[in-house]
PDB file of C-alpha atoms and ligand atoms in Angstrom:
ATOM      1  CA  MET Z   1      38.068   5.809  -6.408  1.00 96.00           C
ATOM      2  CA  LYS Z   2      40.348   4.887  -4.827  1.00 98.00           C
ATOM      3  CA  ILE Z   3      40.612   2.496  -2.461  1.00 98.00           C
ATOM      4  CA  GLY Z   4      43.322   1.003  -0.027  1.00 98.00           C
ATOM      5  CA  VAL Z   5      43.486  -1.845   2.823  1.00 98.00           C
ATOM      6  CA  TYR Z   6      45.723  -1.323   5.369  1.00 98.00           C
ATOM      7  CA  PRO Z   7      45.499  -5.174   6.928  1.00 98.00           C
ATOM      8  CA  GLY Z   8      47.516  -6.069  10.058  1.00 97.00           C
ATOM      9  CA  SER Z   9      47.399  -8.362  13.182  1.00 96.00           C
ATOM     10  CA  PHE Z  10      46.072  -5.054  15.125  1.00 97.00           C
ATOM     11  CA  ASP Z  11      46.206  -7.237  18.064  1.00 97.00           C
ATOM     12  CA  PRO Z  12      45.050  -4.900  19.667  1.00 97.00           C
ATOM     13  CA  PHE Z  13      45.312  -1.948  17.846  1.00 98.00           C
ATOM     14  CA  THR Z  14      47.289   1.055  19.209  1.00 98.00           C
ATOM     15  CA  ILE Z  15      47.769   4.760  18.396  1.00 98.00           C
ATOM     16  CA  GLY Z  16      50.542   4.570  16.084  1.00 97.00           C
ATOM     17  CA  HIS Z  17      48.163   2.357  14.055  1.00 98.00           C
ATOM     18  CA  LEU Z  18      45.688   4.983  13.787  1.00 98.00           C
ATOM     19  CA  ASP Z  19      48.942   7.180  13.139  1.00 97.00           C
ATOM     20  CA  VAL Z  20      48.555   5.644   9.993  1.00 97.00           C
ATOM     21  CA  LEU Z  21      45.317   5.120   9.140  1.00 98.00           C
ATOM     22  CA  LYS Z  22      44.414   9.007   9.447  1.00 98.00           C
ATOM     23  CA  ASN Z  23      47.228   9.434   6.604  1.00 98.00           C
ATOM     24  CA  ALA Z  24      45.806   6.370   4.723  1.00 98.00           C
ATOM     25  CA  ALA Z  25      42.652   7.948   5.415  1.00 98.00           C
ATOM     26  CA  GLY Z  26      43.195  11.462   3.733  1.00 98.00           C
ATOM     27  CA  LEU Z  27      44.438  10.395   1.066  1.00 97.00           C
ATOM     28  CA  PHE Z  28      42.038   7.867  -0.193  1.00 98.00           C
ATOM     29  CA  ASP Z  29      38.911   8.019  -0.777  1.00 98.00           C
ATOM     30  CA  LEU Z  30      37.849   4.591   1.695  1.00 98.00           C
ATOM     31  CA  VAL Z  31      40.043   2.518   3.132  1.00 98.00           C
ATOM     32  CA  TYR Z  32      39.971  -0.803   4.595  1.00 98.00           C
ATOM     33  CA  VAL Z  33      41.371  -1.710   8.284  1.00 98.00           C
ATOM     34  CA  ALA Z  34      41.739  -5.091   7.704  1.00 98.00           C
ATOM     35  CA  VAL Z  35      43.026  -7.947  10.788  1.00 98.00           C
ATOM     36  CA  LEU Z  36      44.411 -10.674   9.237  1.00 96.00           C
ATOM     37  CA  ASN Z  37      42.690 -14.109  10.484  1.00 93.00           C
ATOM     38  CA  ASN Z  38      45.975 -16.799  10.886  1.00 82.00           C
ATOM     39  CA  SER Z  39      45.627 -18.504  13.587  1.00 70.00           C
ATOM     40  CA  ALA Z  40      49.027 -19.673  13.371  1.00 73.00           C
ATOM     41  CA  LYS Z  41      50.286 -16.041  15.441  1.00 75.00           C
ATOM     42  CA  SER Z  42      48.457 -17.036  18.029  1.00 87.00           C
ATOM     43  CA  PRO Z  43      46.965 -13.408  18.568  1.00 93.00           C
ATOM     44  CA  VAL Z  44      46.139 -12.807  22.447  1.00 95.00           C
ATOM     45  CA  PHE Z  45      42.759 -10.935  20.709  1.00 96.00           C
ATOM     46  CA  SER Z  46      39.995 -13.041  19.259  1.00 95.00           C
ATOM     47  CA  VAL Z  47      39.202 -11.415  15.393  1.00 96.00           C
ATOM     48  CA  GLU Z  48      35.428 -10.518  16.814  1.00 96.00           C
ATOM     49  CA  GLU Z  49      37.449  -8.789  19.284  1.00 97.00           C
ATOM     50  CA  ARG Z  50      39.813  -7.017  17.008  1.00 97.00           C
ATOM     51  CA  VAL Z  51      38.048  -5.671  14.334  1.00 98.00           C
ATOM     52  CA  GLU Z  52      35.080  -4.933  17.159  1.00 98.00           C
ATOM     53  CA  MET Z  53      37.121  -2.865  18.730  1.00 98.00           C
ATOM     54  CA  ILE Z  54      38.237  -1.260  15.236  1.00 98.00           C
ATOM     55  CA  ASN Z  55      34.872  -0.330  14.906  1.00 98.00           C
ATOM     56  CA  ARG Z  56      34.345   1.999  18.117  1.00 98.00           C
ATOM     57  CA  MET Z  57      37.676   3.841  17.557  1.00 98.00           C
ATOM     58  CA  ILE Z  58      35.875   4.118  13.480  1.00 98.00           C
ATOM     59  CA  GLU Z  59      32.771   6.173  15.279  1.00 98.00           C
ATOM     60  CA  SER Z  60      34.648   7.875  17.892  1.00 98.00           C
ATOM     61  CA  GLU Z  61      37.261   9.149  15.415  1.00 97.00           C
ATOM     62  CA  GLY Z  62      34.821  10.032  12.416  1.00 98.00           C
ATOM     63  CA  LEU Z  63      36.823   8.230  10.130  1.00 98.00           C
ATOM     64  CA  LYS Z  64      33.153   8.990   7.669  1.00 98.00           C
ATOM     65  CA  ASN Z  65      35.655   6.863   4.969  1.00 98.00           C
ATOM     66  CA  VAL Z  66      37.121   3.895   6.820  1.00 98.00           C
ATOM     67  CA  ARG Z  67      35.323   0.482   6.964  1.00 98.00           C
ATOM     68  CA  SER Z  68      37.071  -2.605   8.899  1.00 98.00           C
ATOM     69  CA  ASP Z  69      36.818  -6.086   7.648  1.00 97.00           C
ATOM     70  CA  ALA Z  70      38.889  -9.247   8.331  1.00 97.00           C
ATOM     71  CA  PHE Z  71      40.018 -11.672   6.020  1.00 97.00           C
ATOM     72  CA  GLY Z  72      41.705 -14.983   5.646  1.00 95.00           C
ATOM     73  CA  GLY Z  73      44.564 -16.580   2.854  1.00 94.00           C
ATOM     74  CA  LEU Z  74      46.761 -14.094   0.160  1.00 96.00           C
ATOM     75  CA  LEU Z  75      46.268 -10.064   0.573  1.00 97.00           C
ATOM     76  CA  VAL Z  76      46.524  -8.965  -2.999  1.00 98.00           C
ATOM     77  CA  ASP Z  77      43.242 -11.435  -3.651  1.00 97.00           C
ATOM     78  CA  TYR Z  78      41.115  -9.968  -0.597  1.00 98.00           C
ATOM     79  CA  ALA Z  79      42.681  -7.224  -2.211  1.00 98.00           C
ATOM     80  CA  LYS Z  80      41.179  -7.700  -5.799  1.00 97.00           C
ATOM     81  CA  GLN Z  81      38.218  -8.498  -3.749  1.00 97.00           C
ATOM     82  CA  ILE Z  82      37.093  -5.530  -2.617  1.00 98.00           C
ATOM     83  CA  GLY Z  83      38.202  -3.221  -5.556  1.00 98.00           C
ATOM     84  CA  ALA Z  84      41.551  -2.056  -3.308  1.00 98.00           C
ATOM     85  CA  GLN Z  85      44.163  -0.618  -5.967  1.00 98.00           C
ATOM     86  CA  TYR Z  86      46.778   0.065  -3.207  1.00 98.00           C
ATOM     87  CA  ILE Z  87      47.982  -2.133   0.370  1.00 98.00           C
ATOM     88  CA  ILE Z  88      48.475   0.853   3.130  1.00 98.00           C
ATOM     89  CA  ARG Z  89      51.807   0.204   5.829  1.00 97.00           C
ATOM     90  CA  GLY Z  90      53.707   2.216   8.317  1.00 96.00           C
ATOM     91  CA  LEU Z  91      57.162   1.892   9.125  1.00 96.00           C
ATOM     92  CA  ARG Z  92      59.088   1.933  12.366  1.00 93.00           C
ATOM     93  CA  ALA Z  93      62.606   1.141  12.026  1.00 83.00           C
ATOM     94  CA  ILE Z  94      65.287  -0.383   9.654  1.00 81.00           C
ATOM     95  CA  THR Z  95      63.525  -3.940  10.974  1.00 81.00           C
ATOM     96  CA  ASP Z  96      60.209  -3.514  10.047  1.00 89.00           C
ATOM     97  CA  PHE Z  97      61.647  -2.004   6.098  1.00 92.00           C
ATOM     98  CA  GLU Z  98      63.650  -5.770   5.689  1.00 91.00           C
ATOM     99  CA  TYR Z  99      60.098  -7.347   6.333  1.00 93.00           C
ATOM    100  CA  GLU Z 100      58.151  -4.631   4.502  1.00 95.00           C
ATOM    101  CA  PHE Z 101      61.051  -4.797   1.712  1.00 94.00           C
ATOM    102  CA  GLN Z 102      59.921  -9.187   0.856  1.00 95.00           C
ATOM    103  CA  ILE Z 103      56.513  -8.543   1.057  1.00 96.00           C
ATOM    104  CA  ASP Z 104      56.221  -6.485  -1.086  1.00 97.00           C
ATOM    105  CA  ALA Z 105      57.958  -8.549  -3.443  1.00 97.00           C
ATOM    106  CA  VAL Z 106      55.869 -11.106  -3.271  1.00 97.00           C
ATOM    107  CA  ASN Z 107      53.311  -9.455  -3.453  1.00 97.00           C
ATOM    108  CA  ARG Z 108      54.063  -7.389  -6.488  1.00 97.00           C
ATOM    109  CA  HIS Z 109      54.644 -10.944  -7.800  1.00 97.00           C
ATOM    110  CA  LEU Z 110      51.673 -11.992  -7.327  1.00 98.00           C
ATOM    111  CA  ASN Z 111      49.657  -9.009  -8.447  1.00 97.00           C
ATOM    112  CA  PRO Z 112      51.796  -6.304 -10.337  1.00 97.00           C
ATOM    113  CA  GLU Z 113      49.054  -4.420 -10.151  1.00 97.00           C
ATOM    114  CA  ILE Z 114      48.456  -3.599  -6.401  1.00 97.00           C
ATOM    115  CA  ARG Z 115      50.662  -0.954  -5.052  1.00 97.00           C
ATOM    116  CA  THR Z 116      51.763  -0.384  -1.753  1.00 97.00           C
ATOM    117  CA  VAL Z 117      52.408   2.720   0.169  1.00 97.00           C
ATOM    118  CA  TYR Z 118      54.330   3.692   3.167  1.00 97.00           C
ATOM    119  CA  PHE Z 119      53.433   5.625   6.447  1.00 97.00           C
ATOM    120  CA  MET Z 120      56.489   6.842   8.506  1.00 95.00           C
ATOM    121  CA  ALA Z 121      55.883   6.272  12.085  1.00 93.00           C
ATOM    122  CA  SER Z 122      56.288  10.039  13.664  1.00 93.00           C
ATOM    123  CA  PRO Z 123      59.168   9.528  16.169  1.00 92.00           C
ATOM    124  CA  ALA Z 124      56.264  10.311  19.500  1.00 92.00           C
ATOM    125  CA  HIS Z 125      55.043   6.398  18.262  1.00 91.00           C
ATOM    126  CA  SER Z 126      58.416   4.487  16.258  1.00 91.00           C
ATOM    127  CA  PHE Z 127      59.152   2.529  19.376  1.00 92.00           C
ATOM    128  CA  LEU Z 128      55.249   2.110  20.466  1.00 95.00           C
ATOM    129  CA  SER Z 129      54.209  -2.234  19.315  1.00 96.00           C
ATOM    130  CA  SER Z 130      50.935  -3.987  20.051  1.00 97.00           C
ATOM    131  CA  SER Z 131      53.103  -6.332  21.849  1.00 95.00           C
ATOM    132  CA  ASN Z 132      54.680  -3.344  24.472  1.00 96.00           C
ATOM    133  CA  VAL Z 133      51.167  -2.620  24.724  1.00 97.00           C
ATOM    134  CA  ARG Z 134      50.005  -6.478  25.337  1.00 97.00           C
ATOM    135  CA  GLU Z 135      53.184  -6.968  28.027  1.00 96.00           C
ATOM    136  CA  ILE Z 136      52.532  -3.784  30.189  1.00 97.00           C
ATOM    137  CA  GLY Z 137      49.190  -4.160  29.677  1.00 96.00           C
ATOM    138  CA  GLU Z 138      49.628  -7.743  30.869  1.00 95.00           C
ATOM    139  CA  MET Z 139      52.086  -6.546  34.053  1.00 95.00           C
ATOM    140  CA  GLY Z 140      49.983  -4.219  35.560  1.00 93.00           C
ATOM    141  CA  GLY Z 141      51.323  -0.921  33.855  1.00 95.00           C
ATOM    142  CA  SER Z 142      49.110   1.978  32.363  1.00 96.00           C
ATOM    143  CA  ILE Z 143      48.821   1.841  28.759  1.00 97.00           C
ATOM    144  CA  GLU Z 144      46.564   4.852  28.291  1.00 97.00           C
ATOM    145  CA  GLY Z 145      47.883   6.673  25.912  1.00 97.00           C
ATOM    146  CA  LEU Z 146      48.834   3.926  23.663  1.00 98.00           C
ATOM    147  CA  VAL Z 147      45.849   3.534  22.546  1.00 98.00           C
ATOM    148  CA  PRO Z 148      42.723   4.530  21.275  1.00 98.00           C
ATOM    149  CA  GLN Z 149      40.911   5.867  24.415  1.00 98.00           C
ATOM    150  CA  CYS Z 150      37.207   4.524  23.687  1.00 98.00           C
ATOM    151  CA  ASN Z 151      38.948   1.214  23.489  1.00 98.00           C
ATOM    152  CA  TYR Z 152      41.331   2.162  27.100  1.00 97.00           C
ATOM    153  CA  HIS Z 153      38.958   0.715  29.602  1.00 96.00           C
ATOM    154  CA  TYR Z 154      38.168  -2.252  27.518  1.00 97.00           C
ATOM    155  CA  LEU Z 155      42.052  -3.427  27.244  1.00 97.00           C
ATOM    156  CA  ARG Z 156      43.379  -2.467  30.706  1.00 96.00           C
ATOM    157  CA  GLU Z 157      40.734  -4.980  32.471  1.00 95.00           C
ATOM    158  CA  ARG Z 158      41.615  -6.988  29.491  1.00 95.00           C
ATOM    159  CA  LEU Z 159      44.940  -7.638  29.189  1.00 95.00           C
ATOM    160  CA  ALA Z 160      45.333  -7.549  32.992  1.00 92.00           C
ATOM    161  CA  ARG Z 161      42.751 -10.708  33.316  1.00 88.00           C
ATOM    162  CA  GLN Z 162      45.001 -12.091  30.541  1.00 83.00           C
ATOM    163  CA  LYS Z 163      48.770 -12.993  32.762  1.00 68.00           C
TER     164      LYS Z 163
HETATM  165  P1  ADP B 201      51.701  -7.726  10.905  1.00 53.79           P
HETATM  166  O1  ADP B 201      51.678  -8.451  11.902  1.00 53.79           O
HETATM  167  O2  ADP B 201      51.257  -7.251   9.434  1.00 53.79           O
HETATM  168  O3  ADP B 201      53.032  -6.655  10.883  1.00 53.79           O
HETATM  169  P2  ADP B 201      50.820  -5.299  12.991  1.00 53.79           P
HETATM  170  O4  ADP B 201      49.400  -5.316  14.155  1.00 53.79           O
HETATM  171  O5  ADP B 201      52.254  -5.802  13.805  1.00 53.79           O
HETATM  172  O6  ADP B 201      50.584  -6.309  11.793  1.00 53.79           O
HETATM  173  O7  ADP B 201      51.067  -4.266  11.737  1.00 53.79           O
HETATM  174  C1  ADP B 201      50.772  -3.974  10.627  1.00 53.79           C
HETATM  175  C2  ADP B 201      51.174  -1.876  10.071  1.00 53.79           C
HETATM  176  O8  ADP B 201      50.493  -1.335  10.846  1.00 53.79           O
HETATM  177  C3  ADP B 201      52.686  -2.286   9.779  1.00 53.79           C
HETATM  178  O9  ADP B 201      52.725  -1.714   8.657  1.00 53.79           O
HETATM  179  C4  ADP B 201      52.924  -2.088  10.781  1.00 53.79           C
HETATM  180  O10 ADP B 201      54.855  -1.857  10.245  1.00 53.79           O
HETATM  181  C5  ADP B 201      52.512  -0.748  11.216  1.00 53.79           C
HETATM  182  N1  ADP B 201      52.824  -0.060  13.284  1.00 53.79           N
HETATM  183  C6  ADP B 201      52.817  -1.335  13.329  1.00 53.79           C
HETATM  184  N2  ADP B 201      52.338  -0.115  14.567  1.00 53.79           N
HETATM  185  C7  ADP B 201      53.250   1.122  13.884  1.00 53.79           C
HETATM  186  C8  ADP B 201      53.942   2.637  14.808  1.00 53.79           C
HETATM  187  N3  ADP B 201      53.817   2.442  15.946  1.00 53.79           N
HETATM  188  N4  ADP B 201      53.799   3.615  13.964  1.00 53.79           N
HETATM  189  C9  ADP B 201      53.806   3.116  12.808  1.00 53.79           C
HETATM  190  N5  ADP B 201      53.352   2.171  11.798  1.00 53.79           N
HETATM  191  C10 ADP B 201      53.144   1.056  12.605  1.00 53.79           C
END
């Protein structure tokens, strides 16, 4: 069984993330969306909130071979623990590439058996990031169409309270 893990901060999960996830779900037997539990990044949304929003999105999109989880520590250790042979990442711009290039080298050093596959962002999402969504939402702009529809109302209220 081909298992992939799509790790990220997902603070919050956007439709750019969804695009990558749908591509991965079509390629792998099982995909874990794994929320990184890293307090150093001081996320706006708690791990529980992020996992809950991702679960709602999985349900609403009918993604039968996708699960949501949270992890801490080394990604390659988590991947091994869940039996994933592949890491899934998305690429938007050159800046993503440079970062991903470094991370890939580190992960290969730690566990050469786990490979990373990349999906290019679709042009319509190449500008989209979780930080854009947070900023727009906190300033009262519309985030409709930037996040999965099932999480839109929750995120709108939550970000408006955040500022
Ligand atoms: P991280 O903090 O690990 O970069 P993110 O939640 O920002 O976590 O992103 C998770 C993954 O999704 C990364 O590989 C990132 O490049 C990718 N990604 C983020 N936004 C988009 C987008 N709009 N289109 C495609 N991939 C994206």
